[in-house]
GROMACS .gro file of C-alpha atoms in nm:
model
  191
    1UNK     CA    1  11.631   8.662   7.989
    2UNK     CA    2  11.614   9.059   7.950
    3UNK     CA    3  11.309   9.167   7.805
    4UNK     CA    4  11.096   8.906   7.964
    5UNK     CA    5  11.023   9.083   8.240
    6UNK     CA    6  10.779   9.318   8.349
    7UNK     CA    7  10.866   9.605   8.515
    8UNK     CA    8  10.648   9.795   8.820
    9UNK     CA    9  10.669  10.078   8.996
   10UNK     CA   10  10.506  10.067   9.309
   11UNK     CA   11  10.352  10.401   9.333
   12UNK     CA   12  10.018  10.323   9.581
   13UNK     CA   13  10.198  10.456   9.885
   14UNK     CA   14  10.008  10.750  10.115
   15UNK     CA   15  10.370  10.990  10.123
   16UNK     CA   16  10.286  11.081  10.455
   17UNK     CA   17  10.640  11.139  10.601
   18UNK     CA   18  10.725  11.279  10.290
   19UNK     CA   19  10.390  11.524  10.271
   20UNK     CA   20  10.353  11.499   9.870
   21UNK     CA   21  10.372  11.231   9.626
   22UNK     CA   22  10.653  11.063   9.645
   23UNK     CA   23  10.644  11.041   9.263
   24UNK     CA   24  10.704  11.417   9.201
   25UNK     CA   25  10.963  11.453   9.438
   26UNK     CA   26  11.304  11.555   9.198
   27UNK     CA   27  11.614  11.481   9.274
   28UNK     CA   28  11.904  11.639   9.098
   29UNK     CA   29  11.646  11.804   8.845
   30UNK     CA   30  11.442  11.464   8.800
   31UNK     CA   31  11.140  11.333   8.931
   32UNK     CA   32  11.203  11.016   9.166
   33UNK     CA   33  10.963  10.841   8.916
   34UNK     CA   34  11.145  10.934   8.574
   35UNK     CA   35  11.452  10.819   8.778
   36UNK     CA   36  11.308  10.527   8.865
   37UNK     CA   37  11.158  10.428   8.528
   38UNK     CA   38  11.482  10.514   8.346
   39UNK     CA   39  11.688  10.245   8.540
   40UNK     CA   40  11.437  10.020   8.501
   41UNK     CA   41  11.379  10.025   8.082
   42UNK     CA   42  11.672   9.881   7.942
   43UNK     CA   43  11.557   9.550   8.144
   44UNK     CA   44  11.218   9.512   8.104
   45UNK     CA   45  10.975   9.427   7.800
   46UNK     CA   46  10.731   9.707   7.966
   47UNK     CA   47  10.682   9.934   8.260
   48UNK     CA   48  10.396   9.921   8.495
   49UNK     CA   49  10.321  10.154   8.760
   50UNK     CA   50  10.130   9.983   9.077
   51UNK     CA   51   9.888  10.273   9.262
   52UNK     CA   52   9.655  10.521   9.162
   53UNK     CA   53   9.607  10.642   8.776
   54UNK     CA   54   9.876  10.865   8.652
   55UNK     CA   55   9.865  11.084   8.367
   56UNK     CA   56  10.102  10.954   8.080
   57UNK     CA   57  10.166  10.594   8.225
   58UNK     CA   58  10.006  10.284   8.271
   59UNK     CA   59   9.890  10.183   8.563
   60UNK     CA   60   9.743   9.862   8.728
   61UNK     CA   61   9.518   9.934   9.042
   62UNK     CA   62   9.545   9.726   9.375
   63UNK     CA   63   9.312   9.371   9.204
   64UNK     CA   64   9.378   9.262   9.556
   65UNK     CA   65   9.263   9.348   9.961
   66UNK     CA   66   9.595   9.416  10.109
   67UNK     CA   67   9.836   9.583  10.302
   68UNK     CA   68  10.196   9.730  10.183
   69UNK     CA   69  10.373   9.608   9.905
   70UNK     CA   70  10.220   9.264   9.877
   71UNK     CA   71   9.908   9.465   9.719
   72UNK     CA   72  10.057   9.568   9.439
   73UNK     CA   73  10.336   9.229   9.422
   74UNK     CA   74   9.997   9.041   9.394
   75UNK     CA   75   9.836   9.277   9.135
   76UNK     CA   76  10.147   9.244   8.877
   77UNK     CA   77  10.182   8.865   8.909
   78UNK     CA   78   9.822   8.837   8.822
   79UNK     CA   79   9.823   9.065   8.548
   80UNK     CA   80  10.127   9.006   8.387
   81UNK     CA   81  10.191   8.797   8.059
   82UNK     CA   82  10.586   8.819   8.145
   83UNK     CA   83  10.757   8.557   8.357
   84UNK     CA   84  10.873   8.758   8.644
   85UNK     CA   85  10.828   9.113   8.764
   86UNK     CA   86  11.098   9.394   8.878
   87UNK     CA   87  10.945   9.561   9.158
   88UNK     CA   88  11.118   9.913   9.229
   89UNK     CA   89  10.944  10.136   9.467
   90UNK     CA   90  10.928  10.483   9.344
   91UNK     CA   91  11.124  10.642   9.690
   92UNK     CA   92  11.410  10.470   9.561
   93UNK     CA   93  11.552  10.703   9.293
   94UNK     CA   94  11.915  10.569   9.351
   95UNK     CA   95  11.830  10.250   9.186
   96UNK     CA   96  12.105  10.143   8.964
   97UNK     CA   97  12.043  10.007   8.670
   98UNK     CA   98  12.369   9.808   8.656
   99UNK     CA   99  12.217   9.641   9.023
  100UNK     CA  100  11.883   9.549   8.839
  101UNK     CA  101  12.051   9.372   8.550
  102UNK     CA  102  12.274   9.178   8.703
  103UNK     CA  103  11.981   9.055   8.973
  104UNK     CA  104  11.769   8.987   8.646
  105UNK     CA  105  12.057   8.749   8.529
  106UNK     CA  106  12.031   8.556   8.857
  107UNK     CA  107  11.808   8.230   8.729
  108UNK     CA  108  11.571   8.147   8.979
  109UNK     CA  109  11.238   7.989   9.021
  110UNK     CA  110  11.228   8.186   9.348
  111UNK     CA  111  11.207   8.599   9.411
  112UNK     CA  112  11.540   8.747   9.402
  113UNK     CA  113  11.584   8.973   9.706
  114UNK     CA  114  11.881   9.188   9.823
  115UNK     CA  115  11.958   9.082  10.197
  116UNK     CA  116  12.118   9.470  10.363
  117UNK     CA  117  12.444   9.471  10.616
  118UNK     CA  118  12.130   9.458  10.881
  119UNK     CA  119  11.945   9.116  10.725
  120UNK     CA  120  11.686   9.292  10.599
  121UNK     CA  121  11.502   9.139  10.298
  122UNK     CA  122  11.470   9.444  10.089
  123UNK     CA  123  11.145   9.344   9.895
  124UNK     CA  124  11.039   9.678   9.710
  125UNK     CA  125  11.362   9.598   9.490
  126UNK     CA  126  11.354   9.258   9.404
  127UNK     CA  127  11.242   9.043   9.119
  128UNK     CA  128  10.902   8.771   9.181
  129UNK     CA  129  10.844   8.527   8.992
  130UNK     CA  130  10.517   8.428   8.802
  131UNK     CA  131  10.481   8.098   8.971
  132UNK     CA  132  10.431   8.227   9.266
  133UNK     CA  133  10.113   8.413   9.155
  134UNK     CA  134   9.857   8.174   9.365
  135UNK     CA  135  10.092   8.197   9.693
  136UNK     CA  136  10.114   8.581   9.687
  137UNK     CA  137   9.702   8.635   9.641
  138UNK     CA  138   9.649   8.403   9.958
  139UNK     CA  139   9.873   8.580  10.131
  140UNK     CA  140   9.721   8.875  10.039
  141UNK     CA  141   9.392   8.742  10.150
  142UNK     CA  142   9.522   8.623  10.484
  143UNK     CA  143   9.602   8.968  10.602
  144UNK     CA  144   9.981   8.852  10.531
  145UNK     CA  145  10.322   9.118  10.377
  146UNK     CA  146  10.533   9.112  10.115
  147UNK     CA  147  10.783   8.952  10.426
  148UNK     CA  148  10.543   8.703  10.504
  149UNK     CA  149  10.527   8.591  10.137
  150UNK     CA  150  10.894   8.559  10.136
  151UNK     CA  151  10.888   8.301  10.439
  152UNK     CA  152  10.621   8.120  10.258
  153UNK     CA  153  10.787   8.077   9.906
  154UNK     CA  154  11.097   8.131  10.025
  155UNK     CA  155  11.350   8.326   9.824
  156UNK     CA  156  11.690   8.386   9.689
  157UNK     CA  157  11.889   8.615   9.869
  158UNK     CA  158  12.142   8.863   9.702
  159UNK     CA  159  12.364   8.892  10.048
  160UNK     CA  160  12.600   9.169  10.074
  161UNK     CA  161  12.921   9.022   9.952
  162UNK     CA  162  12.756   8.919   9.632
  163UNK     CA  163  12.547   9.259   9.555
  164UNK     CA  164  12.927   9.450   9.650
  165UNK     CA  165  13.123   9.252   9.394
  166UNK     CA  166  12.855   9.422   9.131
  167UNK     CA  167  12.978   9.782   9.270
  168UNK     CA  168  12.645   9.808   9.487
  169UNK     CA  169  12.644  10.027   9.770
  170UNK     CA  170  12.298  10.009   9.898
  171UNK     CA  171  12.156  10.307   9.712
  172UNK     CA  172  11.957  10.045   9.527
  173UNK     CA  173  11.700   9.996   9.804
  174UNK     CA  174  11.764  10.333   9.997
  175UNK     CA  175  11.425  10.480  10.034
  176UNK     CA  176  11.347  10.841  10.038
  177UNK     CA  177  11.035  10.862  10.242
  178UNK     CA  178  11.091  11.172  10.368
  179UNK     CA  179  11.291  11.506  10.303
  180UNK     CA  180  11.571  11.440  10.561
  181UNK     CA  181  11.603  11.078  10.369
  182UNK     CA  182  11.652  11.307  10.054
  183UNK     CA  183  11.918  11.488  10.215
  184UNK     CA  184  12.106  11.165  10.341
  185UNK     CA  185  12.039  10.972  10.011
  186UNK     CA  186  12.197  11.309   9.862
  187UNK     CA  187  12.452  11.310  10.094
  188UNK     CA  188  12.519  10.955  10.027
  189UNK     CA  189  12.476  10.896   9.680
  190UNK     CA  190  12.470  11.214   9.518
  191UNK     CA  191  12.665  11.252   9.246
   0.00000   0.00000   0.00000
């Protein structure tokens, strides 16, 4: 299935812990966007990024009223021609690309979603399917979230023991939102 996926960048976030654009923020010499974009290309047919227009890359404006994620989850299942989509957020430059492939290879007519040591659905690094275009605009219109969707369609979680047996640590979904994140994700993950 590699290659018939879309991949997105959600970029439409305000920064406002972080106090500049997330996007632009290096780490280790890169930008967190390059970073994320890298892992993401040797799985995905094309890259998307989900926010405002950015010189050099293509981007797909919120099509939908919402708040969070789901805004942009919404905008790339109605505008894609792939099957699924791999949503990365852009404050998550510790994505590995190893962690997206193998969640790619998980067959599922459901999203793919890491489940944390906590039970937190991690949803800005997950995989959502196509046919779940319809349920993700009405839950966009209902004032519902990227969680909410997930209770709706339900989903298939990648639970801890499964996402540590692929040499996954959590960096995957650790989100730099603001500079003392940096330092921990540094701290953390830094090689």
């Amino acid at each position: 299935m590699t290659g018939q996926a879309l991949g997105a960048i959600l970029t439409g976030g305000l920064s406002s812990r972080m106090g500049r654009d997330k996007a632009d923020v290096e780490v280790q010499g890169e930008t967190m966007l390059s970073r994320v974009s890298k892992a993401l290309t040797p799985h995905v047919s094309r890259t998307v990024l989900l926010g405002p227009d950015r010189e050099g890359w293509e981007t797909w404006p919120d099509a939908v009223h919402a708040s969070g994620p789901l805004a942009g989850i919404a905008t790339a299942l109605a505008r894609t021609t792939s099957d699924r989509v791999v949503l990365i957020a852009v404050d998550q430059p510790f994505v590995r690309t190893a962690t997206i492939g193998r969640m790619i290879d998980i067959e599922s007519d459901l999203p793919v979603v890491p489940v944390d040591e906590t039970g937190s659905r991690q949803v800005t690094c997950a995989i959502y399917p196509t046919p779940i275009v319809a349920a993700a605009a009405d839950e966009a219109q209902t004032g519902g979230s990227s969680q909410t969707l997930l209770d709706t369609v339900s989903f298939r979680p990648v639970t801890p023991d499964e996402w540590r047996s692929w040499g996954e640590d959590g960096r995957s979904w650790f989100s730099v939102d603001s500079e003392d994140a940096l330092e921990t994700g540094l701290a953390r993950f830094g090689v």
